[in-house]
């Protein structure tokens, strides 16, 4: 029997990993969790500053979720939803989600991941327009730096170069418009409002160039998380939504990260005043404990699906594990815990401290811009604060900062030039301080390293 370390190198392909470096470095093996902490196989404790992958909202040892899984496993470990079959947990979960929906929604479709939910939303937008006799209205507009998943269609929606490069993506029918990050993309002296107007005009120009009759939907994360925690200017969405309404373009809101309290409301849709026709959600839906995602559609879309399936004979879409009873039971219990523990109130109570500590990181010589909302934030590292000049992409400066943070007991994840922070929602004030203290020392270490290696002009 190999060690876990050797076995991993010998047997496993890791997602989002430099596979070549991994052959030398090997894995970090995580063995157990407790509250907001996880432990590695050497017994080191880490505060999980990214809630795993933006998902473990209730931390890593919630007993109620373990019990809910256990109960359902024993009652009925699997049944599917094809051909009109139902299990109680998925029915109750759908009802619950509809009751929580921030805008009127009609029905819920279950899948297993954020990617599958967005893939489904895209297919529904196409099916809907075919049902309405608009076969040309099929293109989906996403944004540069968006993250919507990694399937062929959703990696195409994703607006990050590494998800396209050498995978021969994006596919046609997917377009990208401006990223609403004022810090990087505003003209010198341009106000946030003027920048928002320019983004909306740019969207209008794209739609006109393609032909409004060819555009089915616009997809947006309320705030763009993986692309660098990009919080759009306050007037951005009212201007964008006016353009969408004018051209009868569906708004798909991707709540995969914002959903369930992250921005200080139950949904990012509320925080940003959005009017989606379709919403997708995953991750915190089950606190990441089991894979489950959901797509909610409004009544108008549902009616079109019903009509089209009557014509064809079926709604020919679904996953073996759509509405999996154990995943649904755990998601339902997660939502009950959010209610019982008043999780949104908790987030609102602690988010001023979180945002204050995040803003303090902005004073660090390496940080060009610290930004965030609710319990999510990013510190964008730059070689020169004044000119905003980035470090060379190959230098891996944010990745280095992440490694140093781990040495100081805090696990985070570098995404591009950003150090992202998105802890479990149950985090307490003293843990927020511990987390930011660790990141601060890691940035000091990184500054010393960048100066020593000549990466940064002094
Ligand atoms: C906003 C958003 N949408 C979709 C996805 C894809 O989810 P998954 O990794 O479960 O496919 C992610 C993953 O991070 C995400 O952040």
Short mmCIF file of C-alpha atoms and ligand atoms in Angstrom, two decimals:
data_model
loop_
_atom_site.label_atom_id
_atom_site.label_comp_id
_atom_site.label_asym_id
_atom_site.label_seq_id
_atom_site.Cartn_x
_atom_site.Cartn_y
_atom_site.Cartn_z
CA UNK A 1 0.00 0.00 0.00
CA UNK A 2 1.41 3.40 -0.99
CA UNK A 3 1.31 6.46 1.28
CA UNK A 4 -1.51 8.88 0.48
CA UNK A 5 1.12 11.31 -0.75
CA UNK A 6 2.73 8.87 -3.17
CA UNK A 7 -0.61 7.39 -4.15
CA UNK A 8 -1.92 10.79 -5.08
CA UNK A 9 1.02 11.54 -7.35
CA UNK A 10 0.72 8.09 -8.84
CA UNK A 11 -3.02 8.00 -9.40
CA UNK A 12 -4.88 11.29 -9.42
CA UNK A 13 -5.29 14.18 -11.88
CA UNK A 14 -6.04 17.33 -9.90
CA UNK A 15 -8.39 20.07 -11.06
CA UNK A 16 -6.90 23.55 -11.38
CA UNK A 17 -3.37 22.39 -10.61
CA UNK A 18 -0.06 22.74 -12.39
CA UNK A 19 0.20 19.01 -13.11
CA UNK A 20 3.88 19.19 -13.82
CA UNK A 21 4.75 20.90 -10.52
CA UNK A 22 2.41 18.54 -8.69
CA UNK A 23 4.55 15.56 -9.65
CA UNK A 24 7.32 17.08 -7.52
CA UNK A 25 5.36 18.87 -4.82
CA UNK A 26 2.62 16.32 -4.23
CA UNK A 27 -0.63 17.00 -2.43
CA UNK A 28 -1.57 18.76 0.76
CA UNK A 29 -3.64 16.07 2.43
CA UNK A 30 -6.56 17.32 4.50
CA UNK A 31 -7.82 14.78 6.98
CA UNK A 32 -10.52 16.39 9.10
CA UNK A 33 -12.45 19.53 9.86
CA UNK A 34 -13.76 21.34 12.89
CA UNK A 35 -15.82 24.53 12.64
CA UNK A 36 -13.99 26.99 10.39
CA UNK A 37 -10.76 24.96 10.61
CA UNK A 38 -9.35 22.01 8.71
CA UNK A 39 -6.36 19.84 9.65
CA UNK A 40 -3.71 18.29 7.44
CA UNK A 41 -2.18 14.85 7.85
CA UNK A 42 0.67 16.31 9.90
CA UNK A 43 -1.78 17.70 12.44
CA UNK A 44 -1.44 21.35 11.34
CA UNK A 45 -4.58 23.42 11.79
CA UNK A 46 -5.71 25.97 9.18
CA UNK A 47 -8.50 28.51 9.20
CA UNK A 48 -10.27 27.88 5.89
CA UNK A 49 -10.44 31.44 4.57
CA UNK A 50 -12.18 30.38 1.35
CA UNK A 51 -14.76 28.05 2.93
CA UNK A 52 -13.12 25.32 0.82
CA UNK A 53 -14.20 26.58 -2.57
CA UNK A 54 -16.61 29.33 -1.46
CA UNK A 55 -19.04 26.67 -0.26
CA UNK A 56 -18.64 25.35 3.29
CA UNK A 57 -20.86 28.03 4.81
CA UNK A 58 -21.50 26.04 8.00
CA UNK A 59 -17.89 25.01 8.45
CA UNK A 60 -16.48 21.51 8.41
CA UNK A 61 -18.16 19.62 11.25
CA UNK A 62 -21.88 20.33 11.28
CA UNK A 63 -23.57 17.44 13.07
CA UNK A 64 -27.09 18.20 11.86
CA UNK A 65 -25.97 17.85 8.24
CA UNK A 66 -24.22 14.56 8.97
CA UNK A 67 -27.38 13.30 10.71
CA UNK A 68 -29.63 14.41 7.84
CA UNK A 69 -27.45 12.49 5.37
CA UNK A 70 -27.40 9.45 7.63
CA UNK A 71 -31.20 9.42 8.06
CA UNK A 72 -31.85 9.69 4.33
CA UNK A 73 -29.16 7.15 3.45
CA UNK A 74 -30.97 4.62 5.61
CA UNK A 75 -34.46 5.56 4.41
CA UNK A 76 -33.82 5.74 0.66
CA UNK A 77 -30.23 6.25 -0.53
CA UNK A 78 -31.09 6.78 -4.17
CA UNK A 79 -33.96 7.35 -6.41
CA UNK A 80 -34.22 9.42 -9.56
CA UNK A 81 -36.60 12.03 -10.89
CA UNK A 82 -36.91 10.87 -14.52
CA UNK A 83 -40.30 10.10 -16.03
CA UNK A 84 -42.19 11.85 -13.26
CA UNK A 85 -40.74 9.96 -10.29
CA UNK A 86 -40.34 11.95 -7.07
CA UNK A 87 -38.79 11.64 -3.65
CA UNK A 88 -39.94 13.74 -0.73
CA UNK A 89 -36.64 15.55 0.00
CA UNK A 90 -36.41 16.98 -3.53
CA UNK A 91 -40.07 18.07 -3.47
CA UNK A 92 -39.67 19.80 -0.10
CA UNK A 93 -36.44 21.42 -1.24
CA UNK A 94 -38.05 22.77 -4.41
CA UNK A 95 -40.95 24.18 -2.39
CA UNK A 96 -38.55 25.75 0.08
CA UNK A 97 -36.43 27.37 -2.61
CA UNK A 98 -39.49 28.81 -4.33
CA UNK A 99 -40.64 30.24 -1.00
CA UNK A 100 -37.22 31.84 -0.50
CA UNK A 101 -36.90 33.17 -4.07
CA UNK A 102 -36.25 36.91 -4.10
CA UNK A 103 -38.36 37.41 -7.25
CA UNK A 104 -41.41 35.37 -8.31
CA UNK A 105 -40.23 31.99 -9.56
CA UNK A 106 -42.33 29.08 -10.76
CA UNK A 107 -40.35 25.82 -10.73
CA UNK A 108 -37.00 24.30 -9.79
CA UNK A 109 -34.79 21.87 -11.72
CA UNK A 110 -32.02 20.07 -9.81
CA UNK A 111 -28.52 19.22 -10.99
CA UNK A 112 -25.24 18.41 -9.26
CA UNK A 113 -22.87 21.31 -9.78
CA UNK A 114 -22.79 24.97 -10.62
CA UNK A 115 -21.55 24.09 -14.09
CA UNK A 116 -24.48 21.78 -14.72
CA UNK A 117 -26.94 24.36 -13.42
CA UNK A 118 -25.60 27.02 -15.79
CA UNK A 119 -25.41 24.54 -18.65
CA UNK A 120 -29.06 23.76 -17.97
CA UNK A 121 -29.97 27.46 -17.84
CA UNK A 122 -28.36 27.93 -21.24
CA UNK A 123 -30.22 24.96 -22.73
CA UNK A 124 -33.48 26.23 -21.24
CA UNK A 125 -32.91 29.64 -22.86
CA UNK A 126 -32.51 27.90 -26.22
CA UNK A 127 -35.48 25.56 -25.73
CA UNK A 128 -37.61 28.53 -24.62
CA UNK A 129 -36.82 30.52 -27.74
CA UNK A 130 -37.54 27.52 -29.96
CA UNK A 131 -40.85 27.14 -28.13
CA UNK A 132 -41.62 30.78 -28.91
CA UNK A 133 -40.73 30.28 -32.57
CA UNK A 134 -37.58 32.41 -32.38
CA UNK A 135 -34.94 29.94 -33.62
CA UNK A 136 -32.38 32.69 -34.24
CA UNK A 137 -32.50 34.13 -30.70
CA UNK A 138 -29.79 31.91 -29.20
CA UNK A 139 -26.61 33.81 -28.33
CA UNK A 140 -25.70 34.19 -24.67
CA UNK A 141 -23.74 37.21 -23.48
CA UNK A 142 -21.40 36.78 -20.55
CA UNK A 143 -18.63 39.07 -19.28
CA UNK A 144 -14.87 39.06 -19.35
CA UNK A 145 -13.56 37.63 -16.05
CA UNK A 146 -16.87 35.89 -15.32
CA UNK A 147 -16.85 32.39 -13.86
CA UNK A 148 -19.77 30.13 -14.70
CA UNK A 149 -18.20 26.67 -14.78
CA UNK A 150 -16.06 24.32 -16.83
CA UNK A 151 -18.29 22.19 -19.05
CA UNK A 152 -17.91 22.94 -22.75
CA UNK A 153 -20.77 25.44 -22.68
CA UNK A 154 -20.12 26.97 -19.27
CA UNK A 155 -16.35 27.20 -19.72
CA UNK A 156 -17.30 29.19 -22.80
CA UNK A 157 -19.41 31.51 -20.63
CA UNK A 158 -16.50 31.81 -18.22
CA UNK A 159 -14.42 34.80 -19.27
CA UNK A 160 -11.00 33.71 -18.04
CA UNK A 161 -8.20 32.85 -20.49
CA UNK A 162 -7.05 29.65 -18.75
CA UNK A 163 -10.47 28.09 -19.19
CA UNK A 164 -10.39 28.64 -22.97
CA UNK A 165 -6.78 28.24 -23.87
CA UNK A 166 -5.96 24.94 -25.58
CA UNK A 167 -9.45 23.62 -24.86
CA UNK A 168 -10.58 25.18 -28.17
CA UNK A 169 -13.14 27.36 -26.43
CA UNK A 170 -15.33 29.39 -26.37
CA UNK A 171 -17.96 27.77 -28.58
CA UNK A 172 -19.96 29.97 -30.92
CA UNK A 173 -23.20 31.49 -29.63
CA UNK A 174 -21.30 32.79 -26.58
CA UNK A 175 -20.18 36.42 -26.47
CA UNK A 176 -18.38 38.43 -23.81
CA UNK A 177 -18.91 42.04 -22.84
CA UNK A 178 -17.07 44.39 -20.46
CA UNK A 179 -16.01 43.47 -16.96
CA UNK A 180 -17.38 46.08 -14.52
CA UNK A 181 -14.20 46.49 -12.45
CA UNK A 182 -13.76 50.24 -12.04
CA UNK A 183 -10.28 49.97 -10.50
CA UNK A 184 -8.86 48.32 -13.64
CA UNK A 185 -11.04 49.33 -16.55
CA UNK A 186 -12.26 52.88 -15.88
CA UNK A 187 -10.71 55.69 -17.92
CA UNK A 188 -8.58 58.14 -15.91
CA UNK A 189 -10.93 60.39 -13.95
CA UNK A 190 -14.04 58.45 -14.98
CA UNK A 191 -16.66 58.30 -12.19
CA UNK A 192 -18.24 54.99 -11.21
CA UNK A 193 -21.51 56.14 -12.72
CA UNK A 194 -19.91 57.20 -16.01
CA UNK A 195 -18.07 53.87 -16.12
CA UNK A 196 -21.37 52.02 -15.57
CA UNK A 197 -22.94 54.02 -18.40
CA UNK A 198 -20.05 53.08 -20.67
CA UNK A 199 -20.42 49.36 -19.79
CA UNK A 200 -24.14 49.52 -20.60
CA UNK A 201 -23.46 51.36 -23.86
CA UNK A 202 -20.87 48.76 -24.77
CA UNK A 203 -23.45 46.03 -24.16
CA UNK A 204 -25.94 47.91 -26.33
CA UNK A 205 -23.32 48.23 -29.09
CA UNK A 206 -22.59 44.49 -28.96
CA UNK A 207 -26.29 43.65 -29.16
CA UNK A 208 -26.78 46.01 -32.09
CA UNK A 209 -23.75 44.62 -33.90
CA UNK A 210 -24.95 41.01 -33.47
CA UNK A 211 -28.62 41.85 -34.03
CA UNK A 212 -31.02 41.98 -31.05
CA UNK A 213 -33.03 39.13 -32.59
CA UNK A 214 -30.04 36.82 -32.12
CA UNK A 215 -29.45 37.36 -28.39
CA UNK A 216 -31.25 35.01 -25.97
CA UNK A 217 -29.78 35.85 -22.59
CA UNK A 218 -27.27 37.75 -20.50
CA UNK A 219 -25.70 35.80 -17.62
CA UNK A 220 -24.19 37.45 -14.57
CA UNK A 221 -22.87 36.63 -11.12
CA UNK A 222 -24.22 39.46 -8.93
CA UNK A 223 -20.65 40.10 -7.86
CA UNK A 224 -17.99 38.28 -9.86
CA UNK A 225 -16.21 36.08 -7.36
CA UNK A 226 -13.53 33.92 -9.00
CA UNK A 227 -12.61 36.68 -11.44
CA UNK A 228 -11.36 38.74 -8.47
CA UNK A 229 -14.36 39.69 -6.30
CA UNK A 230 -15.57 42.36 -8.66
CA UNK A 231 -18.34 44.50 -7.17
CA UNK A 232 -19.96 46.51 -9.97
CA UNK A 233 -20.63 50.24 -9.51
CA UNK A 234 -23.95 51.02 -7.74
CA UNK A 235 -25.76 52.10 -10.92
CA UNK A 236 -24.35 49.35 -13.16
CA UNK A 237 -27.20 46.85 -13.01
CA UNK A 238 -30.04 49.34 -13.46
CA UNK A 239 -28.36 50.48 -16.67
CA UNK A 240 -27.60 46.93 -17.85
CA UNK A 241 -31.11 45.69 -17.08
CA UNK A 242 -32.63 48.58 -19.04
CA UNK A 243 -30.69 47.43 -22.11
CA UNK A 244 -31.81 43.81 -21.60
CA UNK A 245 -35.48 44.81 -21.22
CA UNK A 246 -35.33 46.93 -24.35
CA UNK A 247 -34.20 43.94 -26.44
CA UNK A 248 -36.26 41.23 -24.73
CA UNK A 249 -33.15 39.44 -23.46
CA UNK A 250 -33.44 37.06 -20.50
CA UNK A 251 -31.38 37.77 -17.40
CA UNK A 252 -29.81 34.62 -15.92
CA UNK A 253 -28.41 35.30 -12.46
CA UNK A 254 -25.71 32.92 -11.32
CA UNK A 255 -26.06 32.78 -7.52
CA UNK A 256 -23.61 29.90 -7.17
CA UNK A 257 -21.37 31.94 -4.86
CA UNK A 258 -23.56 34.89 -3.80
CA UNK A 259 -26.56 32.73 -2.92
CA UNK A 260 -27.45 32.00 0.72
CA UNK A 261 -26.14 34.96 2.63
CA UNK A 262 -22.72 35.73 1.22
CA UNK A 263 -23.38 39.38 0.33
CA UNK A 264 -25.43 40.18 3.46
CA UNK A 265 -28.78 39.20 1.94
CA UNK A 266 -30.06 35.73 1.23
CA UNK A 267 -29.36 36.28 -2.49
CA UNK A 268 -27.12 38.61 -4.48
CA UNK A 269 -30.23 39.28 -6.56
CA UNK A 270 -31.61 41.27 -3.59
CA UNK A 271 -28.32 43.03 -2.87
CA UNK A 272 -28.06 44.31 -6.44
CA UNK A 273 -31.75 44.79 -7.30
CA UNK A 274 -31.81 42.18 -10.08
CA UNK A 275 -34.85 40.86 -11.94
CA UNK A 276 -33.77 37.44 -13.21
CA UNK A 277 -35.94 35.16 -15.33
CA UNK A 278 -33.65 32.25 -14.38
CA UNK A 279 -31.50 31.80 -11.26
CA UNK A 280 -28.85 29.17 -10.68
CA UNK A 281 -27.44 28.13 -7.30
CA UNK A 282 -25.15 25.49 -5.79
CA UNK A 283 -22.30 25.47 -3.23
CA UNK A 284 -23.83 27.00 -0.07
CA UNK A 285 -27.14 25.34 -1.00
CA UNK A 286 -25.75 22.29 0.84
CA UNK A 287 -22.88 24.04 2.62
CA UNK A 288 -20.79 22.06 0.12
CA UNK A 289 -21.42 18.84 2.07
CA UNK A 290 -22.92 17.02 -0.92
CA UNK A 291 -23.08 17.97 -4.60
CA UNK A 292 -26.36 19.62 -5.52
CA UNK A 293 -27.37 22.60 -7.62
CA UNK A 294 -30.64 24.15 -8.69
CA UNK A 295 -32.07 26.16 -11.56
CA UNK A 296 -35.17 28.26 -10.86
CA UNK A 297 -37.28 29.53 -13.74
CA UNK A 298 -40.17 31.96 -13.82
CA UNK A 299 -43.69 31.08 -14.88
CA UNK A 300 -43.34 32.39 -18.43
CA UNK A 301 -40.34 30.18 -19.08
CA UNK A 302 -41.94 27.20 -17.39
CA UNK A 303 -45.06 27.58 -19.57
CA UNK A 304 -42.91 27.53 -22.70
CA UNK A 305 -41.11 24.37 -21.49
CA UNK A 306 -44.46 22.70 -20.88
CA UNK A 307 -45.74 23.60 -24.35
CA UNK A 308 -42.57 22.50 -26.11
CA UNK A 309 -42.39 19.19 -24.23
CA UNK A 310 -46.03 18.58 -25.15
CA UNK A 311 -45.06 19.05 -28.80
CA UNK A 312 -41.89 16.92 -28.66
CA UNK A 313 -43.16 14.38 -26.16
CA UNK A 314 -40.60 15.07 -23.42
CA UNK A 315 -38.35 17.64 -21.81
CA UNK A 316 -35.25 15.76 -22.90
CA UNK A 317 -32.83 16.88 -20.22
CA UNK A 318 -31.82 15.55 -16.81
CA UNK A 319 -29.02 13.98 -14.80
CA UNK A 320 -29.04 10.59 -13.11
CA UNK A 321 -28.59 12.43 -9.82
CA UNK A 322 -31.07 15.30 -10.44
CA UNK A 323 -32.86 15.72 -7.12
CA UNK A 324 -30.79 12.99 -5.44
CA UNK A 325 -32.65 12.33 -2.17
CA UNK A 326 -29.59 12.37 0.11
CA UNK A 327 -28.22 15.57 -1.42
CA UNK A 328 -31.67 17.15 -1.27
CA UNK A 329 -32.13 16.13 2.37
CA UNK A 330 -28.80 17.70 3.29
CA UNK A 331 -29.65 20.87 1.33
CA UNK A 332 -33.02 21.10 3.04
CA UNK A 333 -31.37 20.75 6.44
CA UNK A 334 -28.81 23.39 5.43
CA UNK A 335 -31.61 25.85 4.65
CA UNK A 336 -33.29 25.00 7.95
CA UNK A 337 -30.04 25.71 9.81
CA UNK A 338 -29.72 29.06 8.01
CA UNK A 339 -33.17 29.88 9.34
CA UNK A 340 -32.66 28.52 12.86
CA UNK A 341 -29.31 30.23 13.28
CA UNK A 342 -30.44 33.42 11.52
CA UNK A 343 -27.37 33.20 9.33
CA UNK A 344 -28.07 36.38 7.35
CA UNK A 345 -28.35 38.38 10.60
CA UNK A 346 -25.05 36.85 11.72
CA UNK A 347 -23.39 37.85 8.42
CA UNK A 348 -24.73 41.38 8.76
CA UNK A 349 -23.41 41.62 12.30
CA UNK A 350 -19.87 40.60 11.45
CA UNK A 351 -19.47 41.98 7.93
CA UNK A 352 -18.48 45.52 9.04
CA UNK A 353 -15.48 44.06 10.90
CA UNK A 354 -14.64 41.83 7.92
CA UNK A 355 -14.80 44.73 5.49
CA UNK A 356 -12.79 46.98 7.85
CA UNK A 357 -10.02 44.40 8.06
CA UNK A 358 -10.17 43.91 4.29
CA UNK A 359 -9.87 47.67 3.75
CA UNK A 360 -6.82 47.68 6.06
CA UNK A 361 -5.15 45.19 3.70
CA UNK A 362 -5.56 47.86 1.03
CA UNK A 363 -2.96 49.93 2.92
CA UNK A 364 -0.32 47.24 2.44
CA UNK A 365 2.42 48.21 -0.06
CA UNK A 366 1.65 45.13 -2.20
CA UNK A 367 -2.10 45.69 -2.44
CA UNK A 368 -3.37 47.91 -5.23
CA UNK A 369 -7.02 47.43 -4.46
CA UNK A 370 -8.88 45.69 -1.63
CA UNK A 371 -12.54 45.21 -2.45
CA UNK A 372 -15.50 43.19 -1.34
CA UNK A 373 -18.97 43.05 0.11
CA UNK A 374 -20.60 41.09 2.89
CA UNK A 375 -18.27 38.22 3.78
CA UNK A 376 -16.29 38.06 0.56
CA UNK A 377 -13.30 40.09 -0.52
CA UNK A 378 -10.10 40.17 -2.52
CA UNK A 379 -6.78 41.94 -2.29
CA UNK A 380 -5.32 42.61 -5.74
CA UNK A 381 -1.53 42.50 -5.61
CA UNK A 382 0.42 44.94 -7.79
CA UNK A 383 4.06 45.61 -8.51
CA UNK A 384 3.47 49.37 -8.29
CA UNK A 385 0.56 50.88 -6.37
CA UNK A 386 0.64 54.22 -8.15
CA UNK A 387 0.67 52.99 -11.74
CA UNK A 388 -1.32 49.82 -10.84
CA UNK A 389 1.27 47.84 -12.81
CA UNK A 390 0.69 44.12 -12.23
CA UNK A 391 3.40 41.59 -11.49
CA UNK A 392 4.34 39.34 -14.42
CA UNK A 393 1.73 36.58 -14.56
CA UNK A 394 4.44 33.91 -14.46
CA UNK A 395 5.89 35.25 -11.18
CA UNK A 396 3.07 33.65 -9.17
CA UNK A 397 3.10 36.39 -6.55
CA UNK A 398 -0.43 35.80 -5.25
CA UNK A 399 0.25 32.06 -5.20
CA UNK A 400 3.36 32.73 -3.12
CA UNK A 401 1.28 34.83 -0.72
CA UNK A 402 -1.16 31.90 -0.46
CA UNK A 403 1.69 29.53 0.44
CA UNK A 404 2.94 31.92 3.10
CA UNK A 405 -0.56 32.32 4.52
CA UNK A 406 -0.75 28.53 4.90
CA UNK A 407 2.46 28.64 6.94
CA UNK A 408 0.70 31.17 9.17
CA UNK A 409 -2.32 28.92 9.62
CA UNK A 410 -4.67 30.38 7.01
CA UNK A 411 -5.76 28.62 3.83
CA UNK A 412 -6.77 30.83 0.95
CA UNK A 413 -6.52 30.59 -2.78
CA UNK A 414 -4.77 32.86 -5.23
CA UNK A 415 -6.87 33.58 -8.28
CA UNK A 416 -4.87 35.53 -10.82
CA UNK A 417 -3.30 38.47 -8.95
CA UNK A 418 -5.84 38.28 -6.16
CA UNK A 419 -5.77 36.82 -2.71
CA UNK A 420 -9.41 35.92 -2.11
CA UNK A 421 -11.14 35.77 1.25
CA UNK A 422 -14.52 34.08 1.65
CA UNK A 423 -14.70 32.25 4.98
CA UNK A 424 -17.48 30.02 6.29
CA UNK A 425 -20.47 32.21 7.17
CA UNK A 426 -20.35 30.93 10.77
CA UNK A 427 -17.00 32.65 11.38
CA UNK A 428 -16.76 34.60 14.65
CA UNK A 429 -15.10 38.02 15.25
CA UNK A 430 -11.90 36.64 16.87
CA UNK A 431 -11.48 34.25 13.94
CA UNK A 432 -11.88 37.12 11.46
CA UNK A 433 -8.97 38.87 13.20
CA UNK A 434 -6.88 35.69 13.22
CA UNK A 435 -7.55 35.22 9.48
CA UNK A 436 -6.64 38.75 8.46
CA UNK A 437 -3.61 38.81 10.80
CA UNK A 438 -2.33 35.65 9.05
CA UNK A 439 -2.90 37.13 5.60
CA UNK A 440 -1.22 40.36 6.63
CA UNK A 441 1.94 38.58 7.79
CA UNK A 442 1.87 36.51 4.59
CA UNK A 443 1.81 39.73 2.56
CA UNK A 444 4.77 41.06 4.57
CA UNK A 445 6.66 37.86 3.73
CA UNK A 446 5.67 38.21 0.08
CA UNK A 447 6.79 41.83 -0.03
CA UNK A 448 10.17 40.89 1.39
CA UNK A 449 10.47 38.08 -1.21
CA UNK A 450 9.35 40.31 -4.11
CA UNK A 451 11.90 42.95 -3.11
CA UNK A 452 14.67 40.41 -2.62
CA UNK A 453 14.08 38.72 -5.97
CA UNK A 454 13.81 42.00 -7.87
CA UNK A 455 10.16 41.46 -8.83
CA UNK A 456 9.28 44.82 -7.43
CA UNK A 457 11.05 48.11 -8.08
CA UNK A 458 11.81 49.76 -4.71
C1 LIG B 1 -20.33 31.82 -9.88
C2 LIG B 1 -20.03 30.39 -10.20
N1 LIG B 1 -20.78 29.74 -11.07
C3 LIG B 1 -20.56 28.45 -11.39
C4 LIG B 1 -19.52 27.75 -10.82
C5 LIG B 1 -19.26 26.33 -11.20
O1 LIG B 1 -19.62 25.50 -10.17
P1 LIG B 1 -19.04 23.99 -10.13
O2 LIG B 1 -17.60 24.08 -9.82
O3 LIG B 1 -19.87 23.38 -9.02
O4 LIG B 1 -19.34 23.37 -11.44
C6 LIG B 1 -18.72 28.39 -9.87
C7 LIG B 1 -17.61 27.67 -9.22
O5 LIG B 1 -16.79 28.22 -8.53
C8 LIG B 1 -18.96 29.75 -9.57
O6 LIG B 1 -18.18 30.42 -8.73
#
